[in-house]
Short mmCIF file of N, CA and C in Angstrom, two decimals:
data_model
loop_
_atom_site.label_atom_id
_atom_site.label_comp_id
_atom_site.label_asym_id
_atom_site.label_seq_id
_atom_site.Cartn_x
_atom_site.Cartn_y
_atom_site.Cartn_z
N MET A 1 0.84 -1.18 0.00
CA MET A 1 0.00 0.00 0.00
C MET A 1 0.88 1.24 0.00
N LYS A 2 0.56 2.18 -0.85
CA LYS A 2 1.35 3.40 -0.96
C LYS A 2 0.80 4.48 -0.04
N LYS A 3 1.71 5.22 0.56
CA LYS A 3 1.34 6.33 1.42
C LYS A 3 1.91 7.60 0.78
N PRO A 4 1.06 8.52 0.33
CA PRO A 4 1.58 9.73 -0.30
C PRO A 4 2.07 10.75 0.73
N PHE A 5 3.04 11.55 0.32
CA PHE A 5 3.49 12.68 1.12
C PHE A 5 2.62 13.87 0.78
N PRO A 6 2.23 14.67 1.76
CA PRO A 6 1.43 15.86 1.45
C PRO A 6 2.16 16.79 0.49
N HIS A 7 1.45 17.36 -0.44
CA HIS A 7 1.98 18.36 -1.39
C HIS A 7 3.16 17.83 -2.19
N SER A 8 3.10 16.56 -2.59
CA SER A 8 4.21 15.96 -3.32
C SER A 8 3.68 14.84 -4.20
N THR A 9 4.43 14.54 -5.24
CA THR A 9 4.11 13.39 -6.08
C THR A 9 4.80 12.13 -5.54
N ILE A 10 5.54 12.26 -4.43
CA ILE A 10 6.27 11.15 -3.83
C ILE A 10 5.35 10.35 -2.92
N SER A 11 5.43 9.02 -3.05
CA SER A 11 4.73 8.13 -2.13
C SER A 11 5.71 7.06 -1.66
N VAL A 12 5.34 6.35 -0.60
CA VAL A 12 6.20 5.29 -0.07
C VAL A 12 5.44 3.98 -0.10
N CYS A 13 6.18 2.92 -0.41
CA CYS A 13 5.62 1.57 -0.49
C CYS A 13 6.53 0.64 0.31
N HIS A 14 5.95 -0.33 0.98
CA HIS A 14 6.73 -1.30 1.74
C HIS A 14 6.73 -2.68 1.09
N GLU A 15 6.02 -2.82 0.03
CA GLU A 15 5.96 -4.10 -0.68
C GLU A 15 6.99 -4.10 -1.81
N ILE A 16 7.55 -5.27 -2.06
CA ILE A 16 8.48 -5.42 -3.16
C ILE A 16 7.72 -6.02 -4.34
N TRP A 17 7.76 -5.33 -5.45
CA TRP A 17 7.08 -5.77 -6.66
C TRP A 17 8.11 -6.26 -7.67
N PRO A 18 7.69 -7.06 -8.65
CA PRO A 18 8.64 -7.49 -9.67
C PRO A 18 9.36 -6.30 -10.30
N GLY A 19 10.66 -6.39 -10.36
CA GLY A 19 11.48 -5.33 -10.93
C GLY A 19 12.09 -4.40 -9.89
N ASP A 20 11.52 -4.35 -8.67
CA ASP A 20 12.01 -3.41 -7.65
C ASP A 20 13.45 -3.71 -7.24
N ILE A 21 13.76 -4.98 -7.00
CA ILE A 21 15.12 -5.33 -6.55
C ILE A 21 16.12 -4.97 -7.64
N GLY A 22 15.80 -5.32 -8.86
CA GLY A 22 16.67 -4.98 -9.98
C GLY A 22 16.83 -3.48 -10.15
N TYR A 23 15.73 -2.74 -9.98
CA TYR A 23 15.80 -1.30 -10.19
C TYR A 23 16.58 -0.61 -9.07
N ILE A 24 16.39 -1.04 -7.84
CA ILE A 24 17.14 -0.44 -6.73
C ILE A 24 18.63 -0.73 -6.89
N THR A 25 18.95 -1.95 -7.31
CA THR A 25 20.34 -2.30 -7.58
C THR A 25 20.89 -1.43 -8.71
N TYR A 26 20.12 -1.30 -9.77
CA TYR A 26 20.50 -0.46 -10.92
C TYR A 26 20.75 0.99 -10.49
N MET A 27 19.85 1.53 -9.66
CA MET A 27 20.02 2.91 -9.18
C MET A 27 21.36 3.08 -8.46
N HIS A 28 21.67 2.14 -7.58
CA HIS A 28 22.94 2.22 -6.86
C HIS A 28 24.12 2.22 -7.84
N ALA A 29 24.03 1.35 -8.83
CA ALA A 29 25.13 1.24 -9.79
C ALA A 29 25.28 2.50 -10.63
N VAL A 30 24.20 2.97 -11.22
CA VAL A 30 24.33 4.09 -12.16
C VAL A 30 24.51 5.43 -11.46
N LEU A 31 24.07 5.56 -10.20
CA LEU A 31 24.30 6.82 -9.49
C LEU A 31 25.70 6.87 -8.88
N TYR A 32 26.15 5.76 -8.30
CA TYR A 32 27.45 5.78 -7.65
C TYR A 32 28.62 5.66 -8.62
N ALA A 33 28.42 5.06 -9.77
CA ALA A 33 29.53 4.96 -10.73
C ALA A 33 30.07 6.35 -11.09
N PRO A 34 29.23 7.29 -11.56
CA PRO A 34 29.78 8.61 -11.88
C PRO A 34 30.07 9.47 -10.65
N GLU A 35 29.26 9.34 -9.60
CA GLU A 35 29.46 10.18 -8.40
C GLU A 35 30.70 9.77 -7.62
N GLN A 36 30.97 8.45 -7.54
CA GLN A 36 32.04 7.95 -6.69
C GLN A 36 33.17 7.29 -7.46
N GLY A 37 32.96 7.00 -8.73
CA GLY A 37 33.98 6.32 -9.51
C GLY A 37 34.04 4.83 -9.24
N TRP A 38 32.96 4.25 -8.72
CA TRP A 38 32.95 2.83 -8.41
C TRP A 38 32.56 2.03 -9.65
N ASP A 39 33.06 0.80 -9.72
CA ASP A 39 32.82 -0.03 -10.89
C ASP A 39 31.66 -1.01 -10.67
N HIS A 40 31.55 -1.98 -11.58
CA HIS A 40 30.45 -2.94 -11.57
C HIS A 40 30.44 -3.82 -10.32
N THR A 41 31.55 -3.95 -9.62
CA THR A 41 31.56 -4.81 -8.44
C THR A 41 30.72 -4.23 -7.31
N PHE A 42 30.51 -2.91 -7.32
CA PHE A 42 29.61 -2.31 -6.33
C PHE A 42 28.18 -2.77 -6.58
N GLU A 43 27.81 -2.91 -7.84
CA GLU A 43 26.48 -3.40 -8.18
C GLU A 43 26.25 -4.79 -7.59
N ALA A 44 27.23 -5.66 -7.70
CA ALA A 44 27.13 -7.01 -7.12
C ALA A 44 27.05 -6.94 -5.60
N TYR A 45 27.81 -6.01 -5.00
CA TYR A 45 27.79 -5.82 -3.55
C TYR A 45 26.38 -5.47 -3.07
N VAL A 46 25.66 -4.70 -3.85
CA VAL A 46 24.27 -4.34 -3.52
C VAL A 46 23.32 -5.49 -3.86
N ALA A 47 23.49 -6.09 -5.01
CA ALA A 47 22.54 -7.07 -5.53
C ALA A 47 22.40 -8.32 -4.67
N VAL A 48 23.50 -8.86 -4.20
CA VAL A 48 23.44 -10.13 -3.48
C VAL A 48 22.65 -9.99 -2.17
N PRO A 49 23.02 -9.10 -1.26
CA PRO A 49 22.23 -9.02 -0.02
C PRO A 49 20.82 -8.48 -0.24
N LEU A 50 20.64 -7.64 -1.25
CA LEU A 50 19.30 -7.13 -1.53
C LEU A 50 18.39 -8.26 -2.00
N SER A 51 18.91 -9.16 -2.81
CA SER A 51 18.09 -10.30 -3.26
C SER A 51 17.81 -11.25 -2.10
N GLU A 52 18.78 -11.42 -1.19
CA GLU A 52 18.55 -12.24 0.01
C GLU A 52 17.46 -11.61 0.87
N PHE A 53 17.51 -10.30 1.01
CA PHE A 53 16.49 -9.58 1.77
C PHE A 53 15.11 -9.81 1.15
N ALA A 54 15.03 -9.77 -0.15
CA ALA A 54 13.75 -9.93 -0.85
C ALA A 54 13.14 -11.31 -0.59
N ARG A 55 13.98 -12.31 -0.36
CA ARG A 55 13.49 -13.66 -0.08
C ARG A 55 13.14 -13.86 1.39
N SER A 56 13.59 -12.97 2.24
CA SER A 56 13.35 -13.10 3.67
C SER A 56 11.88 -12.85 3.99
N LYS A 57 11.39 -13.56 4.95
CA LYS A 57 10.01 -13.39 5.40
C LYS A 57 9.96 -12.85 6.82
N SER A 58 11.07 -12.29 7.30
CA SER A 58 11.15 -11.82 8.67
C SER A 58 10.28 -10.58 8.89
N SER A 59 9.46 -10.63 9.91
CA SER A 59 8.64 -9.47 10.27
C SER A 59 9.48 -8.38 10.92
N ARG A 60 10.74 -8.69 11.22
CA ARG A 60 11.64 -7.72 11.85
C ARG A 60 12.52 -7.02 10.82
N GLU A 61 12.19 -7.18 9.55
CA GLU A 61 12.88 -6.49 8.46
C GLU A 61 11.83 -5.73 7.66
N LYS A 62 12.27 -4.61 7.08
CA LYS A 62 11.31 -3.79 6.33
C LYS A 62 12.06 -2.93 5.32
N ILE A 63 11.39 -2.65 4.21
CA ILE A 63 11.94 -1.75 3.20
C ILE A 63 10.97 -0.60 2.98
N TRP A 64 11.53 0.55 2.71
CA TRP A 64 10.77 1.74 2.34
C TRP A 64 11.23 2.09 0.92
N ILE A 65 10.30 2.08 -0.01
CA ILE A 65 10.61 2.42 -1.40
C ILE A 65 9.86 3.69 -1.75
N LEU A 66 10.61 4.75 -2.05
CA LEU A 66 9.99 6.00 -2.48
C LEU A 66 9.70 5.92 -3.96
N GLU A 67 8.51 6.34 -4.32
CA GLU A 67 8.12 6.36 -5.72
C GLU A 67 7.68 7.77 -6.09
N ASP A 68 8.07 8.18 -7.26
CA ASP A 68 7.68 9.47 -7.81
C ASP A 68 6.94 9.18 -9.11
N ASP A 69 5.64 9.34 -9.08
CA ASP A 69 4.80 8.98 -10.24
C ASP A 69 5.08 7.56 -10.71
N ASP A 70 5.06 6.61 -9.79
CA ASP A 70 5.25 5.18 -10.06
C ASP A 70 6.65 4.80 -10.54
N ARG A 71 7.62 5.68 -10.37
CA ARG A 71 9.03 5.38 -10.68
C ARG A 71 9.80 5.41 -9.37
N ILE A 72 10.60 4.40 -9.12
CA ILE A 72 11.37 4.35 -7.87
C ILE A 72 12.34 5.53 -7.84
N ALA A 73 12.30 6.26 -6.70
CA ALA A 73 13.13 7.45 -6.55
C ALA A 73 14.03 7.36 -5.32
N GLY A 74 13.89 6.30 -4.53
CA GLY A 74 14.73 6.16 -3.35
C GLY A 74 14.35 4.95 -2.54
N SER A 75 15.21 4.65 -1.57
CA SER A 75 14.94 3.48 -0.73
C SER A 75 15.78 3.52 0.54
N VAL A 76 15.35 2.70 1.48
CA VAL A 76 16.13 2.36 2.67
C VAL A 76 15.51 1.08 3.22
N ALA A 77 16.29 0.32 3.97
CA ALA A 77 15.76 -0.90 4.57
C ALA A 77 16.41 -1.14 5.92
N ILE A 78 15.70 -1.91 6.73
CA ILE A 78 16.24 -2.44 7.98
C ILE A 78 16.34 -3.95 7.80
N VAL A 79 17.54 -4.46 8.06
CA VAL A 79 17.85 -5.88 7.92
C VAL A 79 18.27 -6.40 9.30
N LYS A 80 17.76 -7.56 9.66
CA LYS A 80 18.12 -8.17 10.94
C LYS A 80 19.53 -8.76 10.85
N ARG A 81 20.42 -8.32 11.74
CA ARG A 81 21.78 -8.89 11.81
C ARG A 81 21.87 -9.91 12.93
N ALA A 82 21.18 -9.63 14.03
CA ALA A 82 21.13 -10.53 15.19
C ALA A 82 19.84 -10.19 15.92
N GLU A 83 19.50 -10.97 16.93
CA GLU A 83 18.25 -10.70 17.66
C GLU A 83 18.20 -9.28 18.19
N GLU A 84 19.34 -8.76 18.62
CA GLU A 84 19.36 -7.45 19.24
C GLU A 84 19.90 -6.34 18.33
N GLU A 85 20.33 -6.68 17.11
CA GLU A 85 20.96 -5.68 16.25
C GLU A 85 20.42 -5.72 14.82
N ALA A 86 20.08 -4.53 14.32
CA ALA A 86 19.62 -4.36 12.94
C ALA A 86 20.71 -3.64 12.15
N GLN A 87 20.57 -3.68 10.83
CA GLN A 87 21.46 -2.92 9.97
C GLN A 87 20.61 -2.06 9.04
N LEU A 88 20.96 -0.80 8.94
CA LEU A 88 20.33 0.12 7.99
C LEU A 88 21.07 -0.03 6.67
N ARG A 89 20.31 -0.28 5.59
CA ARG A 89 20.94 -0.54 4.30
C ARG A 89 20.21 0.18 3.18
N TRP A 90 20.91 0.38 2.10
CA TRP A 90 20.40 0.82 0.80
C TRP A 90 19.70 2.18 0.82
N LEU A 91 20.22 3.09 1.64
CA LEU A 91 19.68 4.46 1.62
C LEU A 91 20.22 5.15 0.37
N LEU A 92 19.32 5.55 -0.47
CA LEU A 92 19.69 6.23 -1.71
C LEU A 92 18.50 7.01 -2.22
N LEU A 93 18.76 8.20 -2.70
CA LEU A 93 17.73 9.04 -3.32
C LEU A 93 18.20 9.50 -4.69
N GLU A 94 17.27 9.54 -5.63
CA GLU A 94 17.58 10.13 -6.93
C GLU A 94 18.02 11.58 -6.70
N PRO A 95 18.99 12.07 -7.46
CA PRO A 95 19.49 13.43 -7.25
C PRO A 95 18.40 14.51 -7.25
N GLU A 96 17.36 14.34 -8.07
CA GLU A 96 16.35 15.40 -8.17
C GLU A 96 15.46 15.52 -6.94
N ILE A 97 15.47 14.54 -6.03
CA ILE A 97 14.66 14.68 -4.82
C ILE A 97 15.51 14.86 -3.56
N ARG A 98 16.82 14.93 -3.72
CA ARG A 98 17.70 15.15 -2.57
C ARG A 98 17.53 16.57 -2.04
N GLY A 99 17.80 16.73 -0.76
CA GLY A 99 17.74 18.05 -0.14
C GLY A 99 16.33 18.50 0.22
N ARG A 100 15.35 17.59 0.16
CA ARG A 100 13.96 17.95 0.46
C ARG A 100 13.44 17.25 1.70
N GLY A 101 14.33 16.60 2.46
CA GLY A 101 13.93 15.96 3.71
C GLY A 101 13.53 14.51 3.60
N PHE A 102 13.54 13.95 2.39
CA PHE A 102 13.13 12.56 2.23
C PHE A 102 14.13 11.60 2.86
N GLY A 103 15.41 11.89 2.76
CA GLY A 103 16.43 11.03 3.36
C GLY A 103 16.27 10.97 4.87
N ARG A 104 16.10 12.12 5.50
CA ARG A 104 15.90 12.17 6.95
C ARG A 104 14.63 11.40 7.33
N TRP A 105 13.56 11.60 6.57
CA TRP A 105 12.31 10.91 6.86
C TRP A 105 12.51 9.40 6.79
N LEU A 106 13.19 8.92 5.74
CA LEU A 106 13.44 7.48 5.61
C LEU A 106 14.23 6.93 6.80
N VAL A 107 15.28 7.64 7.18
CA VAL A 107 16.11 7.18 8.30
C VAL A 107 15.30 7.18 9.59
N GLU A 108 14.53 8.22 9.83
CA GLU A 108 13.73 8.28 11.06
C GLU A 108 12.67 7.18 11.09
N GLU A 109 12.05 6.88 9.94
CA GLU A 109 11.10 5.78 9.87
C GLU A 109 11.79 4.46 10.19
N ALA A 110 12.98 4.26 9.66
CA ALA A 110 13.73 3.04 9.90
C ALA A 110 14.10 2.91 11.39
N LEU A 111 14.48 4.02 12.01
CA LEU A 111 14.81 4.00 13.44
C LEU A 111 13.58 3.67 14.27
N ASP A 112 12.45 4.30 13.95
CA ASP A 112 11.21 4.02 14.69
C ASP A 112 10.82 2.55 14.56
N PHE A 113 10.91 2.01 13.36
CA PHE A 113 10.60 0.60 13.13
C PHE A 113 11.53 -0.28 13.97
N SER A 114 12.81 0.04 13.99
CA SER A 114 13.79 -0.76 14.73
C SER A 114 13.48 -0.75 16.23
N ARG A 115 13.10 0.39 16.74
CA ARG A 115 12.70 0.47 18.15
C ARG A 115 11.47 -0.39 18.41
N ASP A 116 10.49 -0.27 17.52
CA ASP A 116 9.25 -1.06 17.66
C ASP A 116 9.53 -2.56 17.62
N MET A 117 10.55 -2.97 16.89
CA MET A 117 10.89 -4.39 16.77
C MET A 117 11.76 -4.88 17.92
N GLY A 118 12.14 -3.98 18.81
CA GLY A 118 12.91 -4.37 19.98
C GLY A 118 14.40 -4.50 19.77
N TYR A 119 14.90 -3.98 18.67
CA TYR A 119 16.36 -3.99 18.48
C TYR A 119 17.00 -3.07 19.52
N GLU A 120 18.19 -3.44 19.96
CA GLU A 120 18.93 -2.64 20.93
C GLU A 120 19.88 -1.67 20.24
N SER A 121 20.27 -1.99 19.00
CA SER A 121 21.19 -1.12 18.27
C SER A 121 21.00 -1.31 16.77
N ILE A 122 21.51 -0.33 16.03
CA ILE A 122 21.51 -0.38 14.57
C ILE A 122 22.92 -0.04 14.12
N VAL A 123 23.42 -0.77 13.13
CA VAL A 123 24.70 -0.45 12.52
C VAL A 123 24.46 -0.10 11.06
N LEU A 124 25.41 0.57 10.47
CA LEU A 124 25.40 0.84 9.04
C LEU A 124 26.82 1.05 8.58
N TRP A 125 27.03 0.80 7.30
CA TRP A 125 28.30 1.08 6.65
C TRP A 125 28.05 2.15 5.60
N THR A 126 28.95 3.10 5.49
CA THR A 126 28.88 4.10 4.44
C THR A 126 30.30 4.42 4.00
N ALA A 127 30.40 5.25 3.01
CA ALA A 127 31.72 5.67 2.53
C ALA A 127 31.98 7.09 3.00
N GLU A 128 33.22 7.33 3.37
CA GLU A 128 33.61 8.66 3.82
C GLU A 128 33.40 9.70 2.71
N SER A 129 33.34 9.25 1.48
CA SER A 129 33.15 10.16 0.34
C SER A 129 31.69 10.57 0.18
N LEU A 130 30.84 10.20 1.14
CA LEU A 130 29.43 10.59 1.13
C LEU A 130 29.14 11.45 2.37
N PRO A 131 29.70 12.67 2.42
CA PRO A 131 29.61 13.48 3.64
C PRO A 131 28.19 13.91 4.01
N ILE A 132 27.31 14.06 3.05
CA ILE A 132 25.93 14.45 3.37
C ILE A 132 25.24 13.30 4.10
N ALA A 133 25.46 12.09 3.65
CA ALA A 133 24.88 10.92 4.34
C ALA A 133 25.47 10.80 5.74
N GLU A 134 26.78 10.97 5.86
CA GLU A 134 27.41 10.88 7.18
C GLU A 134 26.85 11.94 8.12
N LYS A 135 26.64 13.14 7.62
CA LYS A 135 26.07 14.21 8.45
C LYS A 135 24.66 13.84 8.93
N LEU A 136 23.86 13.26 8.04
CA LEU A 136 22.52 12.81 8.40
C LEU A 136 22.60 11.75 9.49
N TYR A 137 23.45 10.75 9.31
CA TYR A 137 23.55 9.67 10.29
C TYR A 137 23.97 10.22 11.66
N ARG A 138 24.95 11.09 11.68
CA ARG A 138 25.40 11.67 12.95
C ARG A 138 24.29 12.51 13.59
N SER A 139 23.51 13.20 12.78
CA SER A 139 22.46 14.08 13.32
C SER A 139 21.34 13.31 14.02
N VAL A 140 21.18 12.04 13.72
CA VAL A 140 20.16 11.24 14.40
C VAL A 140 20.76 10.35 15.49
N GLY A 141 22.06 10.51 15.74
CA GLY A 141 22.68 9.84 16.88
C GLY A 141 23.66 8.73 16.59
N PHE A 142 23.88 8.39 15.32
CA PHE A 142 24.87 7.36 15.01
C PHE A 142 26.26 7.87 15.37
N GLU A 143 27.09 6.95 15.86
CA GLU A 143 28.48 7.27 16.19
C GLU A 143 29.40 6.35 15.41
N GLN A 144 30.49 6.93 14.90
CA GLN A 144 31.47 6.14 14.15
C GLN A 144 32.17 5.18 15.09
N ILE A 145 32.24 3.90 14.66
CA ILE A 145 32.93 2.90 15.49
C ILE A 145 34.10 2.23 14.78
N LEU A 146 34.19 2.43 13.45
CA LEU A 146 35.27 1.79 12.71
C LEU A 146 35.46 2.52 11.38
N ARG A 147 36.71 2.61 10.95
CA ARG A 147 37.04 3.18 9.64
C ARG A 147 38.04 2.25 8.99
N VAL A 148 37.75 1.85 7.75
CA VAL A 148 38.61 0.91 7.03
C VAL A 148 38.91 1.49 5.65
N ARG A 149 40.19 1.54 5.30
CA ARG A 149 40.60 2.00 3.97
C ARG A 149 41.06 0.77 3.18
N HIS A 150 40.46 0.57 2.01
CA HIS A 150 40.83 -0.58 1.21
C HIS A 150 40.47 -0.35 -0.25
N GLU A 151 41.03 -1.23 -1.08
CA GLU A 151 40.68 -1.18 -2.49
C GLU A 151 39.42 -1.99 -2.67
N ARG A 152 38.41 -1.31 -3.17
CA ARG A 152 37.10 -1.95 -3.31
C ARG A 152 36.34 -1.22 -4.40
N TRP A 153 35.57 -1.95 -5.16
CA TRP A 153 34.71 -1.38 -6.18
C TRP A 153 35.49 -0.57 -7.22
N GLY A 154 36.72 -1.01 -7.50
CA GLY A 154 37.54 -0.35 -8.51
C GLY A 154 38.15 0.97 -8.05
N SER A 155 38.21 1.18 -6.76
CA SER A 155 38.69 2.46 -6.21
C SER A 155 39.29 2.21 -4.83
N ILE A 156 39.93 3.23 -4.30
CA ILE A 156 40.33 3.20 -2.90
C ILE A 156 39.18 3.83 -2.12
N VAL A 157 38.61 3.07 -1.20
CA VAL A 157 37.42 3.50 -0.47
C VAL A 157 37.71 3.54 1.02
N ASN A 158 37.31 4.63 1.65
CA ASN A 158 37.33 4.72 3.10
C ASN A 158 35.91 4.42 3.58
N GLU A 159 35.72 3.20 4.05
CA GLU A 159 34.41 2.82 4.56
C GLU A 159 34.35 3.11 6.05
N VAL A 160 33.17 3.54 6.48
CA VAL A 160 32.98 3.89 7.87
C VAL A 160 31.78 3.12 8.41
N LYS A 161 31.97 2.52 9.56
CA LYS A 161 30.88 1.81 10.24
C LYS A 161 30.37 2.68 11.37
N TYR A 162 29.05 2.84 11.40
CA TYR A 162 28.39 3.62 12.44
C TYR A 162 27.49 2.71 13.25
N ARG A 163 27.26 3.12 14.49
CA ARG A 163 26.35 2.37 15.37
C ARG A 163 25.51 3.36 16.15
N LEU A 164 24.26 2.98 16.34
CA LEU A 164 23.32 3.77 17.15
C LEU A 164 22.73 2.83 18.18
N VAL A 165 22.91 3.18 19.45
CA VAL A 165 22.28 2.42 20.53
C VAL A 165 20.88 2.98 20.71
N LEU A 166 19.90 2.10 20.62
CA LEU A 166 18.51 2.51 20.77
C LEU A 166 18.16 2.48 22.22
#
C-alpha cells in the first residue's frame, strides 16, 4: 500500500514488486559509478544481499521504497543482523529529490521501526566520500565505530561503520 506525502508526487511503499530489486540495484550502480567512480563490483555488492532480503520473510525487516509517479526514486531498509541488532541498508535518493527531507524521513522511519521491533542497536556502513549521508547519520545519533581503507569497487574506499544504541 502506498502512502503519499502531502503536497508531493512522492509516495512510499513497503511491498516489493517485480522489478524493484533490480531497479534499486541499478540505481545504486548508475548513481554511484559517476558520483564515486565505483565499478560494476559495487552493483554485485548491492545485488546479493538485496536479493537475500527480498526472499526473507522476517517481520523484523522492512523496506521503504519511495516512488515518484510510479518510478522508484529512493529506498532504505532495515535488515536483521542478530536478535538485538539491525542494519540500515540501501539508503539512496535520486538526485532530483535530494535536499527535500526525504532522506531524513526514511532514516527516522527506519529507526522508529527498529525500536518497535525491539532492536537494541543499529549499525550501518557508508563511505567517507558521502559526507551528506554521514552528516545525516550523525544528526540522528549514530556514532562512528570503525574506519577501514581498502581497495574496493575499482577504487580506494574509506568505509565507515556507524552504530546507534537505541
